[in-house]
């Protein structure tokens, strides 16, 4: 460890492992250390099932009715992967897919005021057949989808009179005659926004997000999402293997004693077990730098074990349900993700539903009541309330680049946004996968 490295990464959460993998492929000499003796950090998968009970400090043990403990791989922060999104592009370009197997998620749903859930319509045919809206609204929404699918930023003839630099999404919704409910599910279940601030922004990003959702659905048919077999814990390990192939060094069970700075206040190294790894760049999750992050909120997650699929999802073995905040009297959306034995994360006949949202009150658990009512009876429930942290600065003056905590969303799009932002702060260049050598090219 007593060497000089281009980058030292602290923590083996997914964000940190992806960054170390990509930086290694880009030719950087990387040291990656973690205080834990396992990969994944806050985003680890726990197996066997007894480990989940231990993690949540439960005195009891899993019931025999839950089957073999080693059949369970329970994600602490479960999220689905957009089939045509940035994370898949990272996986494919770096050839990390050779370490993993994925299965598509069966369905994507949205919850509407009154308690019913509906498949998210994304094609023109679904727009006309959905019971999410009335007859005339269906036609207006179909016209909107046709416009979105044909829209090209570089071709003004496809704009149909809308200016992507000036017109806001609220203006677009209004001109298409879409009501508030349709705008709600479009912005939150298709474009995957977490609040309504997008309504006052130029519409181009929203159109691109809807196109990404649509293209992702087109790849596999039922939903836009993928999920790795054996849980998300496989993802950090796969990127760790990638980093190791390109010369990265990994050390687990190595607590960080001290971050060493030079006289100018810039990072000079990381001390662990009385050895100092010299570096000018350190990347890490917020838990390694409590004095350099600020609390920006909390997220509550409930891991629920069930013996049935979520009702009204066509008995889906896996699905996502988004409950827009406006539909349930909240500022923030509520998310539900369900996986099962199909993805080798539970024993046969059992299902894991994870409910999450950003905390708004002094009674976080009550804020998930709408999700609990949606998923039906549960056999076990594990609740966690975690602080959300963000770095207090961009790290350029100190060389300390910190990732943000994982938010309440049940998909990886915001995670990828943070990875891209940190990469750009570290290297001074935007992440362009086309400029990175492909795995196969470097191994020749």
Short mmCIF file of C-alpha atoms in Angstrom, two decimals:
data_model
loop_
_atom_site.label_atom_id
_atom_site.label_comp_id
_atom_site.label_asym_id
_atom_site.label_seq_id
_atom_site.Cartn_x
_atom_site.Cartn_y
_atom_site.Cartn_z
CA UNK A 1 0.00 0.00 0.00
CA UNK A 2 3.01 2.31 0.54
CA UNK A 3 2.98 3.45 -3.08
CA UNK A 4 1.78 6.37 -5.18
CA UNK A 5 -1.57 6.05 -6.93
CA UNK A 6 -3.46 8.22 -9.39
CA UNK A 7 -6.66 7.65 -7.42
CA UNK A 8 -7.56 6.12 -4.05
CA UNK A 9 -11.20 5.08 -3.69
CA UNK A 10 -12.75 4.62 -0.22
CA UNK A 11 -15.76 2.32 0.03
CA UNK A 12 -17.00 -0.40 -2.34
CA UNK A 13 -20.52 0.86 -2.93
CA UNK A 14 -21.80 0.61 -6.48
CA UNK A 15 -20.94 4.21 -7.35
CA UNK A 16 -17.39 3.87 -6.07
CA UNK A 17 -16.83 0.53 -7.83
CA UNK A 18 -18.11 1.85 -11.16
CA UNK A 19 -15.84 4.89 -10.87
CA UNK A 20 -12.79 2.80 -9.98
CA UNK A 21 -13.54 0.40 -12.85
CA UNK A 22 -13.94 3.15 -15.43
CA UNK A 23 -10.88 5.05 -14.19
CA UNK A 24 -8.82 1.84 -14.33
CA UNK A 25 -9.94 1.19 -17.90
CA UNK A 26 -8.93 4.79 -18.68
CA UNK A 27 -5.39 3.93 -17.58
CA UNK A 28 -5.36 5.29 -14.02
CA UNK A 29 -3.50 3.47 -11.23
CA UNK A 30 -6.24 2.86 -8.65
CA UNK A 31 -6.20 1.67 -5.04
CA UNK A 32 -9.62 0.73 -3.67
CA UNK A 33 -10.07 0.12 0.06
CA UNK A 34 -13.07 -0.60 2.29
CA UNK A 35 -13.42 -0.79 6.06
CA UNK A 36 -15.84 -3.72 5.65
CA UNK A 37 -14.92 -7.30 4.81
CA UNK A 38 -17.53 -7.42 2.03
CA UNK A 39 -18.30 -5.51 -1.16
CA UNK A 40 -21.21 -3.15 -1.61
CA UNK A 41 -21.12 -0.79 1.38
CA UNK A 42 -24.57 0.71 1.91
CA UNK A 43 -25.74 -0.93 -1.32
CA UNK A 44 -24.75 -4.49 -0.37
CA UNK A 45 -26.85 -7.63 -0.83
CA UNK A 46 -27.15 -9.76 2.30
CA UNK A 47 -27.10 -13.55 2.30
CA UNK A 48 -28.08 -15.86 3.96
CA UNK A 49 -31.40 -14.48 5.23
CA UNK A 50 -30.18 -14.59 8.85
CA UNK A 51 -27.74 -11.79 7.94
CA UNK A 52 -30.70 -9.52 7.24
CA UNK A 53 -32.01 -10.14 10.76
CA UNK A 54 -28.55 -9.41 12.17
CA UNK A 55 -28.18 -6.24 10.09
CA UNK A 56 -31.45 -4.86 11.44
CA UNK A 57 -30.46 -5.94 14.98
CA UNK A 58 -33.28 -8.42 15.34
CA UNK A 59 -33.01 -10.92 18.17
CA UNK A 60 -35.13 -13.54 16.40
CA UNK A 61 -34.20 -15.73 13.47
CA UNK A 62 -35.87 -16.44 10.13
CA UNK A 63 -38.83 -18.82 10.21
CA UNK A 64 -38.29 -22.28 8.75
CA UNK A 65 -41.15 -21.47 6.38
CA UNK A 66 -38.79 -19.08 4.55
CA UNK A 67 -36.83 -22.04 3.19
CA UNK A 68 -33.06 -22.25 2.91
CA UNK A 69 -31.29 -19.12 4.08
CA UNK A 70 -28.76 -19.22 1.26
CA UNK A 71 -31.56 -18.93 -1.32
CA UNK A 72 -31.98 -15.31 -0.24
CA UNK A 73 -30.00 -12.32 -1.51
CA UNK A 74 -31.62 -9.23 -0.01
CA UNK A 75 -30.58 -5.82 -1.35
CA UNK A 76 -30.34 -3.07 1.24
CA UNK A 77 -30.89 -0.42 -1.45
CA UNK A 78 -32.69 -2.16 -4.29
CA UNK A 79 -32.97 -0.41 -7.65
CA UNK A 80 -33.85 -1.47 -11.18
CA UNK A 81 -31.67 -0.82 -14.22
CA UNK A 82 -33.06 1.05 -17.26
CA UNK A 83 -32.55 -1.32 -20.20
CA UNK A 84 -31.29 1.41 -22.53
CA UNK A 85 -29.85 3.69 -19.85
CA UNK A 86 -26.36 4.83 -18.98
CA UNK A 87 -25.61 2.00 -16.53
CA UNK A 88 -26.26 -0.63 -19.22
CA UNK A 89 -24.03 1.31 -21.60
CA UNK A 90 -21.28 1.28 -18.95
CA UNK A 91 -21.78 -2.46 -18.40
CA UNK A 92 -21.65 -3.28 -22.10
CA UNK A 93 -18.75 -0.99 -23.03
CA UNK A 94 -16.55 -2.24 -20.19
CA UNK A 95 -17.60 -5.87 -20.83
CA UNK A 96 -18.72 -6.24 -17.22
CA UNK A 97 -21.74 -8.10 -18.59
CA UNK A 98 -19.59 -11.22 -18.83
CA UNK A 99 -19.66 -11.45 -15.01
CA UNK A 100 -23.42 -10.99 -14.69
CA UNK A 101 -26.76 -12.36 -15.82
CA UNK A 102 -29.82 -10.14 -16.08
CA UNK A 103 -33.53 -10.76 -16.30
CA UNK A 104 -36.14 -8.25 -17.37
CA UNK A 105 -38.61 -6.93 -14.81
CA UNK A 106 -42.15 -8.10 -15.59
CA UNK A 107 -44.10 -4.88 -15.27
CA UNK A 108 -44.04 -1.12 -14.64
CA UNK A 109 -47.07 0.44 -12.98
CA UNK A 110 -48.35 3.78 -11.73
CA UNK A 111 -50.72 4.36 -8.79
CA UNK A 112 -53.67 6.70 -9.20
CA UNK A 113 -55.67 8.54 -6.55
CA UNK A 114 -58.29 6.13 -5.29
CA UNK A 115 -55.85 3.25 -4.85
CA UNK A 116 -55.84 1.56 -8.27
CA UNK A 117 -52.65 0.74 -10.14
CA UNK A 118 -52.27 0.74 -13.89
CA UNK A 119 -49.64 -0.45 -16.34
CA UNK A 120 -47.68 2.57 -17.53
CA UNK A 121 -48.76 3.20 -21.15
CA UNK A 122 -45.88 4.17 -23.42
CA UNK A 123 -46.92 3.15 -26.95
CA UNK A 124 -49.66 4.65 -29.10
CA UNK A 125 -51.62 1.39 -28.85
CA UNK A 126 -51.37 1.34 -25.05
CA UNK A 127 -52.42 5.00 -24.92
CA UNK A 128 -55.74 4.10 -26.58
CA UNK A 129 -56.34 0.91 -24.58
CA UNK A 130 -55.36 2.03 -21.06
CA UNK A 131 -58.03 2.52 -18.41
CA UNK A 132 -55.80 5.10 -16.71
CA UNK A 133 -57.71 7.92 -18.45
CA UNK A 134 -60.96 8.68 -20.24
CA UNK A 135 -61.66 8.33 -23.97
CA UNK A 136 -60.91 11.91 -25.05
CA UNK A 137 -57.85 12.13 -22.81
CA UNK A 138 -56.53 8.91 -24.39
CA UNK A 139 -56.60 10.51 -27.81
CA UNK A 140 -54.85 13.64 -26.58
CA UNK A 141 -52.21 11.53 -24.85
CA UNK A 142 -51.73 9.42 -27.99
CA UNK A 143 -51.12 12.61 -29.99
CA UNK A 144 -48.60 13.69 -27.37
CA UNK A 145 -46.74 10.35 -27.57
CA UNK A 146 -46.63 10.50 -31.38
CA UNK A 147 -45.09 13.98 -31.15
CA UNK A 148 -42.54 12.80 -28.53
CA UNK A 149 -41.50 9.75 -30.57
CA UNK A 150 -41.05 11.83 -33.73
CA UNK A 151 -39.28 14.75 -32.03
CA UNK A 152 -35.67 15.36 -33.07
CA UNK A 153 -33.77 18.32 -31.56
CA UNK A 154 -31.79 18.79 -34.77
CA UNK A 155 -34.87 18.80 -37.05
CA UNK A 156 -37.14 21.82 -36.56
CA UNK A 157 -39.84 20.26 -38.72
CA UNK A 158 -40.48 17.77 -35.88
CA UNK A 159 -40.92 20.49 -33.25
CA UNK A 160 -44.47 21.32 -34.42
CA UNK A 161 -44.20 24.91 -33.23
CA UNK A 162 -42.70 24.16 -29.81
CA UNK A 163 -39.32 25.69 -28.96
CA UNK A 164 -37.14 23.32 -26.88
CA UNK A 165 -35.03 26.24 -25.66
CA UNK A 166 -37.96 28.33 -24.42
CA UNK A 167 -41.20 26.39 -23.96
CA UNK A 168 -41.59 24.67 -20.58
CA UNK A 169 -43.08 21.24 -20.04
CA UNK A 170 -46.11 22.88 -18.41
CA UNK A 171 -46.73 24.78 -21.66
CA UNK A 172 -46.48 21.55 -23.70
CA UNK A 173 -48.94 19.72 -21.43
CA UNK A 174 -51.34 22.65 -21.65
CA UNK A 175 -51.17 22.93 -25.45
CA UNK A 176 -51.80 19.20 -25.85
CA UNK A 177 -54.76 19.56 -23.48
CA UNK A 178 -53.48 16.94 -21.02
CA UNK A 179 -55.04 17.03 -17.55
CA UNK A 180 -53.14 17.06 -14.25
CA UNK A 181 -53.40 13.29 -13.72
CA UNK A 182 -51.92 12.54 -17.15
CA UNK A 183 -49.17 15.12 -16.59
CA UNK A 184 -48.49 13.51 -13.23
CA UNK A 185 -47.90 9.99 -14.50
CA UNK A 186 -46.03 11.27 -17.58
CA UNK A 187 -43.58 13.29 -15.50
CA UNK A 188 -43.15 10.78 -12.68
CA UNK A 189 -43.71 7.29 -14.14
CA UNK A 190 -42.36 7.88 -17.67
CA UNK A 191 -39.82 10.70 -17.29
CA UNK A 192 -39.04 9.53 -13.71
CA UNK A 193 -38.85 12.96 -12.12
CA UNK A 194 -39.02 13.02 -8.33
CA UNK A 195 -40.84 16.35 -8.01
CA UNK A 196 -42.64 18.88 -10.23
CA UNK A 197 -39.82 21.38 -10.76
CA UNK A 198 -39.39 19.98 -14.29
CA UNK A 199 -42.69 21.62 -15.29
CA UNK A 200 -41.05 25.04 -15.28
CA UNK A 201 -37.95 23.89 -17.21
CA UNK A 202 -37.50 23.76 -21.01
CA UNK A 203 -39.15 20.56 -22.21
CA UNK A 204 -36.22 18.94 -24.08
CA UNK A 205 -34.87 16.90 -21.13
CA UNK A 206 -38.35 15.57 -20.36
CA UNK A 207 -38.78 14.45 -23.99
CA UNK A 208 -35.38 12.70 -23.86
CA UNK A 209 -36.35 10.93 -20.63
CA UNK A 210 -39.63 9.69 -22.10
CA UNK A 211 -37.78 8.47 -25.21
CA UNK A 212 -35.29 6.60 -22.98
CA UNK A 213 -38.18 4.89 -21.17
CA UNK A 214 -39.85 4.01 -24.48
CA UNK A 215 -36.62 2.69 -26.05
CA UNK A 216 -35.93 0.62 -22.93
CA UNK A 217 -39.40 -0.96 -23.09
CA UNK A 218 -38.87 -1.71 -26.77
CA UNK A 219 -35.79 -3.80 -25.98
CA UNK A 220 -37.57 -6.40 -23.83
CA UNK A 221 -41.30 -5.77 -24.14
CA UNK A 222 -42.91 -5.75 -20.69
CA UNK A 223 -41.08 -3.03 -18.80
CA UNK A 224 -38.03 -0.81 -19.29
CA UNK A 225 -36.15 -2.40 -16.40
CA UNK A 226 -33.57 -5.13 -15.84
CA UNK A 227 -32.36 -6.71 -12.61
CA UNK A 228 -29.29 -8.92 -12.06
CA UNK A 229 -29.71 -12.51 -10.96
CA UNK A 230 -28.62 -12.95 -7.31
CA UNK A 231 -29.22 -9.28 -6.54
CA UNK A 232 -27.44 -5.98 -6.92
CA UNK A 233 -24.50 -7.06 -4.76
CA UNK A 234 -23.11 -8.68 -7.91
CA UNK A 235 -22.70 -5.28 -9.61
CA UNK A 236 -20.02 -3.74 -7.33
CA UNK A 237 -18.06 -7.00 -7.40
CA UNK A 238 -18.22 -7.13 -11.21
CA UNK A 239 -16.80 -3.60 -11.54
CA UNK A 240 -14.20 -4.47 -8.89
CA UNK A 241 -13.07 -7.39 -11.08
CA UNK A 242 -12.89 -5.01 -14.02
CA UNK A 243 -10.66 -2.63 -12.07
CA UNK A 244 -8.42 -5.53 -10.99
CA UNK A 245 -8.00 -6.68 -14.62
CA UNK A 246 -6.62 -3.24 -15.47
CA UNK A 247 -4.21 -3.14 -12.55
CA UNK A 248 -6.45 -1.84 -9.79
CA UNK A 249 -5.62 -2.96 -6.24
CA UNK A 250 -8.44 -3.93 -3.84
CA UNK A 251 -8.13 -4.17 -0.05
CA UNK A 252 -11.12 -5.13 2.08
CA UNK A 253 -11.24 -4.93 5.86
CA UNK A 254 -8.88 -1.93 5.80
CA UNK A 255 -10.18 0.96 7.95
CA UNK A 256 -9.14 4.46 6.95
CA UNK A 257 -7.21 5.97 9.85
CA UNK A 258 -6.61 9.37 8.37
CA UNK A 259 -6.81 11.45 5.20
CA UNK A 260 -3.40 13.12 4.84
CA UNK A 261 -3.21 16.70 3.52
CA UNK A 262 -0.31 18.87 2.37
CA UNK A 263 0.39 22.37 3.67
CA UNK A 264 -1.96 23.90 1.10
CA UNK A 265 -4.87 21.76 2.31
CA UNK A 266 -4.86 19.46 -0.73
CA UNK A 267 -5.08 15.70 -0.18
CA UNK A 268 -1.70 13.98 -0.23
CA UNK A 269 -2.57 10.42 0.81
CA UNK A 270 -4.76 7.97 2.72
CA UNK A 271 -3.46 6.28 5.89
CA UNK A 272 -4.58 2.76 6.79
CA UNK A 273 -2.94 0.38 9.26
CA UNK A 274 -0.03 2.82 9.60
CA UNK A 275 0.72 2.77 5.87
CA UNK A 276 0.13 5.76 3.61
CA UNK A 277 -1.01 5.43 0.02
CA UNK A 278 0.14 8.63 -1.66
CA UNK A 279 -2.31 10.28 -4.06
CA UNK A 280 -3.67 13.61 -5.23
CA UNK A 281 -7.20 12.29 -5.80
CA UNK A 282 -9.50 10.53 -3.33
CA UNK A 283 -13.03 9.35 -4.13
CA UNK A 284 -15.35 8.03 -1.47
CA UNK A 285 -18.87 7.72 -0.07
CA UNK A 286 -20.11 10.19 2.58
CA UNK A 287 -19.41 7.86 5.51
CA UNK A 288 -15.64 8.36 5.04
CA UNK A 289 -15.84 12.17 5.11
CA UNK A 290 -18.35 13.27 7.77
CA UNK A 291 -16.79 16.76 7.97
CA UNK A 292 -17.12 17.34 4.21
CA UNK A 293 -20.79 16.49 3.69
CA UNK A 294 -24.10 18.08 4.60
CA UNK A 295 -27.37 16.36 5.49
CA UNK A 296 -30.05 17.17 2.91
CA UNK A 297 -32.85 14.90 4.11
CA UNK A 298 -33.74 11.33 4.99
CA UNK A 299 -35.07 8.31 3.14
CA UNK A 300 -37.17 5.52 4.62
CA UNK A 301 -37.04 2.02 3.18
CA UNK A 302 -39.11 -1.00 4.15
CA UNK A 303 -37.99 -4.46 3.02
CA UNK A 304 -41.10 -6.64 3.09
CA UNK A 305 -41.15 -10.43 2.73
CA UNK A 306 -44.40 -11.81 1.33
CA UNK A 307 -45.85 -15.12 0.16
CA UNK A 308 -47.75 -13.56 -2.74
CA UNK A 309 -47.12 -11.16 -5.62
CA UNK A 310 -48.39 -7.59 -5.30
CA UNK A 311 -52.13 -7.60 -6.11
CA UNK A 312 -53.35 -6.22 -9.46
CA UNK A 313 -49.99 -6.71 -11.19
CA UNK A 314 -51.06 -9.78 -13.22
CA UNK A 315 -49.21 -11.96 -10.68
CA UNK A 316 -45.90 -10.43 -11.76
CA UNK A 317 -42.82 -12.08 -10.29
CA UNK A 318 -41.15 -8.65 -10.44
CA UNK A 319 -42.42 -5.13 -10.98
CA UNK A 320 -42.08 -1.46 -10.15
CA UNK A 321 -44.90 0.78 -8.95
CA UNK A 322 -44.52 4.55 -8.73
CA UNK A 323 -46.97 6.48 -6.55
CA UNK A 324 -46.72 10.16 -7.63
CA UNK A 325 -46.72 12.51 -4.65
CA UNK A 326 -49.64 14.54 -6.00
CA UNK A 327 -51.76 11.40 -6.18
CA UNK A 328 -51.33 10.57 -2.49
CA UNK A 329 -51.12 14.04 -0.93
CA UNK A 330 -47.33 14.24 -0.65
CA UNK A 331 -44.51 16.35 -2.06
CA UNK A 332 -42.32 13.32 -2.84
CA UNK A 333 -43.14 10.16 -4.75
CA UNK A 334 -43.40 6.74 -3.10
CA UNK A 335 -41.64 3.82 -4.82
CA UNK A 336 -42.32 0.09 -4.71
CA UNK A 337 -40.04 -2.52 -6.25
CA UNK A 338 -40.77 -6.25 -6.15
CA UNK A 339 -38.45 -9.17 -6.90
CA UNK A 340 -38.69 -12.89 -6.20
CA UNK A 341 -37.23 -16.36 -6.71
CA UNK A 342 -37.21 -15.65 -10.47
CA UNK A 343 -34.16 -13.47 -9.88
CA UNK A 344 -32.65 -15.93 -7.34
CA UNK A 345 -33.06 -13.49 -4.46
CA UNK A 346 -35.74 -15.39 -2.48
CA UNK A 347 -36.85 -18.96 -1.91
CA UNK A 348 -39.59 -20.46 -4.05
CA UNK A 349 -43.02 -18.96 -3.46
CA UNK A 350 -41.65 -15.92 -1.63
CA UNK A 351 -41.48 -12.30 -2.77
CA UNK A 352 -39.54 -9.25 -1.61
CA UNK A 353 -41.24 -5.86 -1.92
CA UNK A 354 -39.22 -2.77 -1.09
CA UNK A 355 -41.11 0.43 -0.35
CA UNK A 356 -39.28 3.75 -0.12
CA UNK A 357 -39.78 7.50 -0.07
CA UNK A 358 -38.12 10.73 1.02
CA UNK A 359 -39.07 11.53 4.61
CA UNK A 360 -41.37 14.54 5.06
CA UNK A 361 -42.66 14.20 8.65
CA UNK A 362 -41.63 13.09 12.13
CA UNK A 363 -43.42 9.76 11.51
CA UNK A 364 -41.57 8.22 8.54
CA UNK A 365 -43.17 4.78 8.73
CA UNK A 366 -46.65 6.26 8.42
CA UNK A 367 -45.54 7.89 5.16
CA UNK A 368 -45.26 4.43 3.59
CA UNK A 369 -48.82 3.43 4.57
CA UNK A 370 -50.05 3.92 1.01
CA UNK A 371 -47.34 1.49 -0.17
CA UNK A 372 -48.16 -1.05 2.55
CA UNK A 373 -51.83 -0.98 1.54
CA UNK A 374 -50.82 -1.49 -2.10
CA UNK A 375 -48.58 -4.53 -1.58
CA UNK A 376 -50.95 -6.43 0.73
CA UNK A 377 -50.15 -8.70 3.73
CA UNK A 378 -46.49 -9.24 4.68
CA UNK A 379 -44.71 -11.97 6.65
CA UNK A 380 -41.78 -9.80 7.74
CA UNK A 381 -40.90 -6.13 7.52
CA UNK A 382 -37.50 -4.51 8.03
CA UNK A 383 -37.51 -0.71 8.34
CA UNK A 384 -34.55 1.65 7.95
CA UNK A 385 -34.40 5.45 8.02
CA UNK A 386 -31.16 6.76 6.56
CA UNK A 387 -29.75 10.26 6.35
CA UNK A 388 -29.11 11.63 2.86
CA UNK A 389 -25.76 13.39 2.44
CA UNK A 390 -24.24 15.50 -0.30
CA UNK A 391 -20.69 16.93 -0.51
CA UNK A 392 -20.36 20.53 0.66
CA UNK A 393 -18.19 21.42 -2.34
CA UNK A 394 -17.06 20.02 -5.69
CA UNK A 395 -13.74 18.74 -4.29
CA UNK A 396 -11.55 20.48 -6.85
CA UNK A 397 -9.62 22.52 -4.26
CA UNK A 398 -8.90 19.58 -1.93
CA UNK A 399 -8.84 16.61 -4.31
CA UNK A 400 -11.58 14.91 -2.23
CA UNK A 401 -14.49 13.86 -4.45
CA UNK A 402 -17.50 12.53 -2.57
CA UNK A 403 -20.52 10.69 -3.95
CA UNK A 404 -24.03 11.48 -2.73
CA UNK A 405 -26.18 9.09 -0.68
CA UNK A 406 -28.60 6.80 -2.51
CA UNK A 407 -32.02 8.42 -2.88
CA UNK A 408 -35.47 6.85 -2.55
CA UNK A 409 -35.94 6.06 -6.25
CA UNK A 410 -36.36 2.44 -7.31
CA UNK A 411 -34.22 2.87 -10.45
CA UNK A 412 -30.57 3.73 -11.20
CA UNK A 413 -30.97 6.87 -13.32
CA UNK A 414 -30.11 9.34 -10.52
CA UNK A 415 -27.25 7.06 -9.41
CA UNK A 416 -25.77 7.28 -12.91
CA UNK A 417 -26.17 11.07 -12.90
CA UNK A 418 -24.01 11.24 -9.76
CA UNK A 419 -21.37 8.87 -11.19
CA UNK A 420 -21.11 10.99 -14.33
CA UNK A 421 -20.88 14.21 -12.28
CA UNK A 422 -18.10 12.85 -10.02
CA UNK A 423 -16.16 11.50 -13.02
CA UNK A 424 -16.29 14.93 -14.63
CA UNK A 425 -15.12 16.67 -11.45
CA UNK A 426 -12.24 14.21 -11.06
CA UNK A 427 -11.00 14.24 -14.65
CA UNK A 428 -12.16 17.66 -15.81
CA UNK A 429 -13.83 16.00 -18.81
CA UNK A 430 -17.34 14.68 -19.40
CA UNK A 431 -17.68 10.88 -19.34
CA UNK A 432 -17.57 9.77 -22.97
CA UNK A 433 -17.61 5.98 -23.14
CA UNK A 434 -16.66 6.07 -26.82
CA UNK A 435 -13.27 7.51 -25.84
CA UNK A 436 -12.56 4.72 -23.38
CA UNK A 437 -10.90 1.60 -24.81
CA UNK A 438 -13.23 -1.37 -24.88
CA UNK A 439 -12.30 -4.29 -22.67
CA UNK A 440 -11.65 -6.54 -25.66
CA UNK A 441 -9.33 -3.97 -27.24
CA UNK A 442 -7.14 -3.66 -24.16
CA UNK A 443 -6.84 -7.40 -23.72
CA UNK A 444 -5.61 -8.01 -27.28
#
